[in-house]
XYZ file of C-alpha atoms in Angstrom:
577
model
C 58.524 130.277 60.018
C 59.992 132.515 57.347
C 59.343 131.893 53.629
C 62.175 131.177 51.230
C 61.858 134.659 49.772
C 62.186 136.263 53.169
C 65.193 134.169 54.080
C 66.896 134.818 50.736
C 65.740 138.231 49.547
C 68.500 138.744 46.953
C 70.181 136.722 44.263
C 73.583 137.205 42.727
C 73.755 137.538 38.961
C 76.636 135.657 37.304
C 76.901 136.186 33.488
C 78.913 132.988 33.079
C 76.297 130.888 34.840
C 73.564 132.534 32.755
C 75.383 131.605 29.546
C 75.640 127.983 30.662
C 71.982 127.977 31.651
C 70.898 129.280 28.267
C 73.227 126.833 26.561
C 71.607 123.954 28.427
C 68.143 125.101 27.394
C 68.907 125.229 23.650
C 70.627 121.876 22.897
C 67.383 119.816 22.978
C 66.117 121.693 19.938
C 69.507 121.583 18.227
C 69.967 117.873 18.940
C 66.427 117.189 17.776
C 67.193 119.038 14.514
C 70.296 116.911 13.923
C 68.437 113.694 14.820
C 65.548 114.510 12.494
C 67.892 115.383 9.631
C 69.791 112.143 10.198
C 66.570 110.113 10.244
C 65.449 111.877 7.069
C 68.657 111.015 5.216
C 68.655 107.438 6.558
C 65.065 107.030 5.344
C 66.037 108.189 1.856
C 69.045 105.862 1.791
C 66.980 102.858 2.887
C 64.273 103.443 0.300
C 66.856 104.173 -2.392
C 68.573 100.869 -1.658
C 65.210 99.091 -1.641
C 64.919 99.662 -5.390
C 61.424 99.324 -6.821
C 58.697 99.155 -4.197
C 54.942 98.615 -4.120
C 52.257 101.275 -3.914
C 51.670 100.512 -0.227
C 55.373 100.929 0.493
C 55.328 104.237 -1.350
C 52.492 105.407 0.915
C 54.539 104.470 3.986
C 57.480 106.387 2.553
C 55.306 109.470 2.082
C 53.948 109.134 5.623
C 57.422 108.822 7.158
C 58.981 111.705 5.206
C 55.941 113.929 5.849
C 56.144 113.280 9.595
C 59.883 113.996 9.613
C 59.428 117.220 7.644
C 56.591 118.400 9.892
C 58.550 117.505 13.025
C 61.583 119.381 11.705
C 59.464 122.437 10.930
C 57.743 122.396 14.323
C 61.066 121.927 16.081
C 62.499 124.957 14.307
C 59.353 126.935 15.146
C 59.713 126.099 18.848
C 63.437 126.883 18.734
C 62.689 130.330 17.309
C 60.068 130.918 20.019
C 62.535 130.029 22.772
C 65.153 132.299 21.247
C 62.638 135.139 20.997
C 61.852 134.756 24.701
C 65.557 135.137 25.449
C 66.319 137.991 23.058
C 63.332 140.109 24.091
C 65.128 141.171 27.296
C 68.093 142.481 25.311
C 65.679 144.422 23.065
C 63.798 145.906 26.041
C 67.081 146.832 27.718
C 68.533 148.588 24.678
C 65.988 151.393 24.350
C 62.727 152.695 25.759
C 59.330 151.647 24.421
C 55.712 152.507 24.970
C 53.702 150.168 27.190
C 51.924 148.753 24.128
C 55.267 148.088 22.442
C 56.580 146.433 25.608
C 53.560 144.125 25.656
C 54.085 143.138 22.017
C 57.824 142.594 22.493
C 57.171 140.321 25.468
C 54.943 138.277 23.137
C 57.558 138.362 20.382
C 57.573 134.558 19.980
C 54.351 135.113 18.003
C 54.986 136.314 14.458
C 51.542 137.921 14.431
C 52.492 140.073 17.409
C 55.714 141.042 15.662
C 53.601 142.198 12.763
C 51.500 144.309 15.111
C 54.701 145.639 16.690
C 55.911 146.791 13.281
C 52.695 148.776 12.919
C 52.858 150.224 16.424
C 56.520 151.185 15.843
C 56.038 152.407 12.289
C 57.955 155.575 13.095
C 60.948 153.580 14.408
C 62.938 152.172 11.443
C 65.268 150.081 13.615
C 62.370 148.252 15.283
C 60.750 147.608 11.915
C 64.025 146.224 10.476
C 64.616 143.954 13.471
C 61.062 142.593 13.375
C 61.158 142.068 9.601
C 64.526 140.308 9.865
C 63.249 137.943 12.553
C 60.135 137.098 10.526
C 62.337 136.565 7.447
C 64.618 134.197 9.373
C 61.581 132.195 10.478
C 60.297 131.979 6.920
C 63.751 131.115 5.567
C 64.067 128.239 8.023
C 60.644 126.855 7.113
C 61.326 127.325 3.393
C 64.629 125.436 3.708
C 62.836 122.534 5.366
C 60.097 122.611 2.716
C 62.747 122.543 -0.010
C 63.926 119.170 1.281
C 60.771 117.637 -0.167
C 61.731 119.022 -3.586
C 65.031 117.133 -3.686
C 63.512 113.682 -4.187
C 60.520 112.001 -5.782
C 58.909 108.572 -5.868
C 58.622 107.942 -9.604
C 56.378 105.274 -11.041
C 57.954 102.674 -13.305
C 57.174 102.461 -17.004
C 59.295 99.513 -18.142
C 61.358 96.606 -16.844
C 63.630 98.872 -14.807
C 60.612 99.980 -12.777
C 59.209 96.626 -11.645
C 59.254 94.557 -8.502
C 58.599 90.837 -8.667
C 56.900 88.042 -6.788
C 55.444 84.622 -7.413
C 52.250 84.632 -9.446
C 50.497 83.715 -12.669
C 52.250 85.139 -15.718
C 51.841 85.243 -19.468
C 54.585 83.297 -21.230
C 55.060 82.205 -24.837
C 54.096 78.722 -25.963
C 57.182 76.985 -27.341
C 55.804 73.621 -28.461
C 55.581 74.642 -32.153
C 55.543 77.516 -34.606
C 51.904 78.503 -34.229
C 49.520 79.407 -37.002
C 46.971 81.680 -35.348
C 45.943 79.842 -32.174
C 47.081 76.311 -32.929
C 49.924 74.197 -34.242
C 49.560 73.721 -38.031
C 48.400 70.321 -39.166
C 50.224 70.588 -42.504
C 53.980 70.231 -41.732
C 54.982 72.630 -44.481
C 53.241 75.526 -42.737
C 55.608 75.380 -39.775
C 58.573 75.495 -42.149
C 57.228 78.632 -43.808
C 56.537 80.278 -40.466
C 60.014 79.441 -39.136
C 61.613 81.178 -42.113
C 59.305 84.184 -42.006
C 60.033 84.634 -38.310
C 63.770 84.579 -38.972
C 63.444 87.398 -41.491
C 62.079 89.642 -38.737
C 65.495 89.863 -37.079
C 66.722 92.026 -39.940
C 67.734 95.465 -38.727
C 67.129 94.772 -35.051
C 69.642 95.695 -32.385
C 72.033 92.974 -31.241
C 73.667 93.447 -27.820
C 77.165 92.121 -27.262
C 78.004 89.564 -24.592
C 80.917 87.522 -23.319
C 79.178 85.365 -20.732
C 75.771 84.714 -19.190
C 75.973 87.687 -16.832
C 76.042 90.078 -19.788
C 72.799 88.546 -21.046
C 71.084 88.499 -17.661
C 72.021 92.132 -17.054
C 71.188 93.231 -20.570
C 68.646 95.929 -21.294
C 64.991 95.282 -22.040
C 65.649 96.853 -25.434
C 67.943 93.970 -26.467
C 65.874 91.557 -28.619
C 68.838 89.216 -28.942
C 72.534 88.980 -28.113
C 75.705 88.430 -30.153
C 78.739 86.766 -28.653
C 82.039 88.576 -29.000
C 83.406 85.597 -30.946
C 80.859 86.304 -33.690
C 79.825 82.634 -33.884
C 77.077 82.416 -31.262
C 73.791 84.222 -30.739
C 71.371 84.129 -27.807
C 67.819 85.000 -26.865
C 66.550 85.696 -23.336
C 62.982 84.662 -22.531
C 60.624 86.982 -20.693
C 57.413 86.714 -18.673
C 54.588 89.260 -18.620
C 52.009 90.439 -16.145
C 48.569 89.369 -17.494
C 47.432 92.994 -17.082
C 50.318 94.287 -19.198
C 48.472 94.326 -22.503
C 51.119 96.514 -24.131
C 53.901 94.152 -22.932
C 55.771 97.182 -21.661
C 57.306 95.819 -18.463
C 58.323 92.160 -18.806
C 60.270 90.197 -16.243
C 63.624 89.383 -17.826
C 64.273 85.773 -16.854
C 67.591 83.944 -16.696
C 66.346 81.421 -19.278
C 68.290 81.645 -22.526
C 68.578 79.731 -25.772
C 71.526 79.918 -28.139
C 72.182 79.273 -31.805
C 75.744 78.778 -32.933
C 77.787 77.613 -35.864
C 80.498 74.988 -35.699
C 83.443 74.619 -38.078
C 82.299 75.648 -41.563
C 83.859 74.461 -44.821
C 84.297 76.116 -48.169
C 84.371 74.139 -51.428
C 85.036 74.971 -55.047
C 82.453 73.830 -57.563
C 83.802 71.125 -59.899
C 82.034 72.176 -63.087
C 83.282 69.298 -65.289
C 81.663 66.793 -62.907
C 78.471 68.799 -62.342
C 75.314 67.590 -64.078
C 71.933 68.803 -65.223
C 69.113 66.397 -64.372
C 65.370 66.432 -64.706
C 63.244 67.234 -61.678
C 59.572 67.474 -60.887
C 59.428 70.945 -62.459
C 60.692 69.878 -65.855
C 63.526 68.522 -67.970
C 67.068 69.532 -67.073
C 65.751 71.846 -64.343
C 68.065 70.654 -61.539
C 71.774 71.427 -61.418
C 73.741 68.864 -59.459
C 76.800 70.724 -58.261
C 79.906 68.641 -57.701
C 82.197 70.249 -55.117
C 85.515 69.517 -53.513
C 88.157 71.091 -51.251
C 90.840 68.578 -52.079
C 90.033 66.203 -49.238
C 86.271 65.912 -49.480
C 84.015 65.603 -52.513
C 80.223 65.824 -52.628
C 77.211 66.666 -54.746
C 74.475 69.215 -54.083
C 71.309 69.293 -56.232
C 69.750 72.737 -56.603
C 66.909 73.686 -58.970
C 68.153 76.073 -61.619
C 65.438 78.529 -60.602
C 67.058 78.737 -57.157
C 70.581 79.438 -58.392
C 70.847 82.679 -60.315
C 73.900 84.716 -61.296
C 75.356 86.898 -58.564
C 73.226 85.416 -55.776
C 73.331 83.275 -52.634
C 71.174 80.188 -52.131
C 70.733 78.583 -48.716
C 69.976 74.869 -48.888
C 68.427 72.393 -46.497
C 69.520 69.155 -48.175
C 67.567 66.637 -46.113
C 64.993 64.337 -47.643
C 62.812 64.233 -44.526
C 61.457 67.084 -42.457
C 64.171 68.784 -40.384
C 62.779 67.222 -37.200
C 63.156 63.700 -38.618
C 66.124 63.952 -40.960
C 69.236 61.857 -40.419
C 71.153 62.642 -43.623
C 72.050 66.199 -42.597
C 71.865 65.745 -38.823
C 74.924 66.549 -36.748
C 73.198 66.045 -33.401
C 69.718 65.983 -31.854
C 69.486 69.785 -32.247
C 72.012 70.290 -35.069
C 71.735 70.280 -38.891
C 74.192 70.822 -41.740
C 73.123 73.766 -43.878
C 74.608 74.334 -47.322
C 75.128 77.595 -49.134
C 75.715 78.171 -52.861
C 77.290 81.449 -53.890
C 77.260 82.261 -57.600
C 79.111 85.135 -59.215
C 79.090 86.581 -62.752
C 81.083 84.895 -65.542
C 83.636 87.096 -67.291
C 85.102 86.681 -70.804
C 83.320 83.342 -71.404
C 84.988 81.858 -68.314
C 83.267 79.390 -66.032
C 80.620 80.754 -63.670
C 82.309 81.595 -60.325
C 80.719 79.321 -57.759
C 81.509 78.430 -54.139
C 79.684 76.076 -51.777
C 79.765 76.295 -47.976
C 78.605 73.784 -45.415
C 78.008 74.713 -41.751
C 76.725 72.751 -38.741
C 74.127 74.894 -36.986
C 73.201 74.012 -33.420
C 70.334 75.318 -31.295
C 70.903 74.708 -27.592
C 68.560 73.574 -24.879
C 66.882 76.363 -22.927
C 69.308 77.109 -20.118
C 67.845 77.329 -16.589
C 64.504 75.882 -17.687
C 62.717 73.994 -14.882
C 59.059 73.721 -15.930
C 57.853 71.678 -18.882
C 56.407 74.728 -20.630
C 59.836 76.383 -20.570
C 61.544 73.756 -22.758
C 62.101 74.057 -26.501
C 61.596 70.724 -28.248
C 64.325 69.188 -30.407
C 61.989 69.352 -33.390
C 61.515 73.121 -33.048
C 65.239 73.611 -32.433
C 65.973 71.900 -35.753
C 63.362 73.983 -37.534
C 65.096 77.129 -36.246
C 68.529 75.806 -37.274
C 67.337 75.245 -40.865
C 64.960 78.215 -41.005
C 67.122 80.323 -43.323
C 66.633 77.756 -46.121
C 63.025 76.713 -45.523
C 60.125 77.440 -47.849
C 57.537 74.821 -46.862
C 57.476 73.422 -50.423
C 58.240 69.742 -50.951
C 58.901 67.802 -54.137
C 57.782 64.363 -55.185
C 60.387 62.898 -57.541
C 59.514 59.644 -59.238
C 60.280 56.641 -57.064
C 61.389 58.691 -54.022
C 58.105 59.797 -52.478
C 57.968 63.200 -50.790
C 61.314 64.991 -50.528
C 61.702 68.026 -48.236
C 64.810 69.622 -49.706
C 64.397 73.396 -49.370
C 66.038 76.401 -51.020
C 65.998 80.138 -50.358
C 67.621 82.484 -52.857
C 68.966 85.933 -51.925
C 70.127 88.177 -54.803
C 73.252 90.296 -54.609
C 72.814 93.306 -52.299
C 70.127 91.700 -50.162
C 70.439 91.292 -46.416
C 71.578 87.649 -46.427
C 73.723 87.402 -49.557
C 77.256 86.228 -48.792
C 79.635 87.980 -51.184
C 82.949 88.902 -49.527
C 82.201 86.664 -46.516
C 84.365 83.733 -45.467
C 83.012 80.357 -44.361
C 82.720 81.221 -40.640
C 80.979 84.486 -41.397
C 78.479 82.620 -43.541
C 77.855 80.204 -40.676
C 77.381 83.143 -38.296
C 74.702 84.576 -40.602
C 72.817 81.268 -40.551
C 73.032 81.022 -36.743
C 71.859 84.626 -36.363
C 68.881 83.883 -38.618
C 68.098 80.838 -36.447
C 68.045 82.838 -33.221
C 65.945 85.482 -34.966
C 63.383 82.789 -35.751
C 63.317 81.854 -32.056
C 62.983 85.489 -30.994
C 59.932 85.977 -33.185
C 58.524 82.627 -32.050
C 58.662 83.788 -28.417
C 57.159 87.180 -29.281
C 54.451 86.128 -31.741
C 53.328 82.723 -30.518
C 50.175 82.736 -28.364
C 50.695 83.302 -24.650
C 49.760 80.886 -21.886
C 49.095 81.645 -18.239
C 51.441 79.662 -16.040
C 53.081 79.976 -12.607
C 56.152 82.182 -12.787
C 57.795 85.376 -11.591
C 55.156 88.093 -11.771
C 56.406 91.595 -12.671
C 54.463 94.533 -11.243
C 55.134 98.184 -11.954
C 56.428 99.806 -8.791
C 57.956 103.036 -7.613
C 61.573 103.968 -7.123
C 63.164 106.834 -5.246
C 64.926 109.427 -7.357
C 67.056 111.483 -4.960
C 69.307 114.437 -5.765
C 71.887 113.765 -3.094
C 73.990 116.856 -3.732
C 71.028 119.090 -2.876
C 69.856 116.908 0.016
C 73.263 116.971 1.714
C 73.702 120.696 1.032
C 70.275 121.577 2.457
C 70.697 119.329 5.502
C 74.092 120.886 6.224
C 72.671 124.388 5.804
C 69.711 123.692 8.112
C 71.894 122.164 10.829
C 74.543 124.881 10.464
C 71.906 127.608 10.460
C 70.516 126.307 13.756
C 74.007 126.238 15.323
C 74.683 129.805 14.183
C 71.360 130.992 15.622
C 72.186 129.465 19.015
C 75.641 131.084 19.009
C 74.210 134.486 18.038
C 71.522 134.228 20.711
C 74.121 133.574 23.411
C 76.256 136.421 22.121
C 73.401 138.936 21.977
C 71.830 137.938 25.281
C 75.151 137.947 27.149
C 75.177 141.567 28.445
C 71.602 141.335 29.748
C 70.006 139.439 32.598
C 67.624 136.918 31.046
C 65.018 135.944 33.607
C 63.335 132.564 33.678
C 60.677 131.984 31.017
C 57.630 131.741 33.255
C 54.521 133.844 33.740
C 55.373 134.435 37.410
C 58.866 135.734 36.638
C 57.512 137.982 33.920
C 54.750 139.218 36.247
C 57.419 140.074 38.831
C 59.200 142.315 36.316
C 55.933 143.926 35.176
C 54.606 144.780 38.614
C 56.014 148.297 38.428
C 53.953 149.001 35.302
C 50.822 147.053 36.084
C 50.748 148.403 39.649
C 49.724 151.801 38.249
C 46.223 150.401 37.683
C 45.709 149.865 41.416
C 44.066 146.489 40.853
C 41.605 147.697 38.205
C 41.153 146.611 34.542
C 40.718 142.838 34.885
C 38.411 142.644 31.858
C 40.213 145.117 29.648
C 41.930 144.088 26.418
C 45.687 144.263 26.024
C 45.431 147.525 24.097
C 43.110 149.070 26.711
C 45.391 147.967 29.539
C 48.418 149.431 27.766
C 46.573 152.692 27.225
C 45.488 152.809 30.891
C 49.006 152.110 32.162
C 50.385 154.678 29.748
C 48.008 157.369 31.056
C 48.778 156.468 34.661
C 52.516 156.951 34.124
C 54.572 160.089 33.816
C 54.618 162.331 30.793
C 57.549 160.423 29.300
C 55.433 157.325 28.988
C 58.392 155.125 27.980
C 59.563 151.939 29.691
C 62.972 150.236 29.746
C 64.038 146.876 31.115
C 66.942 147.364 33.456
C 68.206 148.082 36.957
C 66.468 150.385 39.397
C 68.052 151.322 42.740
C 65.631 151.536 45.632
C 65.999 154.000 48.517
C 67.353 151.190 50.604
C 70.181 150.759 48.109
C 68.982 147.440 46.751
C 69.186 146.842 43.006
C 65.926 145.654 41.469
C 65.213 144.344 37.959
C 62.165 146.046 36.563
C 60.432 147.615 33.588
C 60.099 151.298 34.343
C 60.326 154.842 33.118
C 63.329 155.946 35.120
C 65.461 152.918 34.311
C 68.677 153.646 32.366
C 69.163 151.829 29.072
C 71.837 149.146 28.906
C 74.322 151.291 26.988
C 74.579 153.664 29.973
C 75.671 150.860 32.281
C 79.331 150.133 32.999
C 80.744 148.434 29.884
C 77.190 148.217 28.595
C 76.522 145.137 30.726
C 74.386 144.182 33.698
C 76.924 143.974 36.483
C 77.713 140.940 38.580
C 76.071 141.626 41.916
C 73.041 140.896 44.076
C 69.564 141.813 42.839
C 66.385 141.956 44.826
């Protein structure tokens, strides 16, 4: 029985079929490059959309992106090796080389061997340029892939924008009273003093504008309180802290809010002829009872003379009982009427310019509160509503017992004086002071550990998409261009199958010179032995050799013409042995 080689001793070379064969061999690498780039971008998109993530998730992100980058680099490395195995036949066919150079070119998929080839061919500038260019292309491809990792980063959070949340034990402010150190004051006057002092702390702080609840809920961590666009309402958003956040740098911004607002305010002229001086607990004729009217309503407002100076504003809580218990000035369970006296400067012996305002100030329930510790009591809401006028000092007039009327005087030019303000603007100032008192209460009261939404500093992906897309497009396009160039360059040459047997078949003309000797010699020693056993030319070319029988044989030999001497510079379409 004849072998397959004996029955089919020749094969016909078809350049078109070779091109299709090479094209079928390259797409796996190209497709793998596109798939890996797509997976890389999808991974970045998914983690970007995930927002802030935990440390464990960050580790998984690093693992995934590292694997994708390594796979992309290895895929490109293998693609370059396959291309080198194809292009080496065009190189060997273009010019003659020494046996040592032939050996290194056949191993051209190794960059180390290309480096050795540059040394062996140091007198051949073209060979050096080609080798250097191929090494540079390899390095450029790997550098481009490495640069992908420079287009993004997993940054750790430092404030509220960098947290992720979950159920847990949190630190939250105690809201049951205005605390004095670690406990609620026993003396009632102390809470009044604290409520006022807390309200003063709002001075100079930033107020963020809002129209509805969504503006508050989406407001920045840097907003201590919020001002409604109507100018009559103010709000505070409560926060919860991680017990480990000693600096209170990354709170969870809850959807629980409390508001202070003013209702319809009234302005009255002082009726000096009907105003009286009466004796008070501080001495004779020390209380001025201001009569006031606006034409439809008439009232009286007693204010100690020491609390009503020229060119000043005095805020008055006119209740006899504590704000939490008073009924005289109450306008609701969480609402009190607050009075304001504005005195000017008399001119030319005229009467002292004086105006009185009255405003209902309401502090709301805590919106979206569900747990008992989240509620603000009515008593504390009233304290906040009246806080602008509170001093903590009571009087004890004869026959009336303890009276808790309170007065706070602000001279002209101070933060809360009211010159050039109308009634509603005065009311807005009082409501803003009230919410400021609540802000400081939430910030300065002792914290309690309760179940809530636990904020934890996480990591978020910062991606420079313009560079990511540009690099991905360049890497994919670069691979496509390399494949096209490989097909173009390899076209005029017969590219044999990439196997050791096929290569050995081509090399038999050179290696046969050793007559079976040299099994243990190194590559350099073998090349030197083959070189000595050849003719004086000592150069080898990959090409077509015609045997005496007329058959065309592919070989590496000394008497083989270079490709450029063939018809049209191409290996012809015919049968080869």
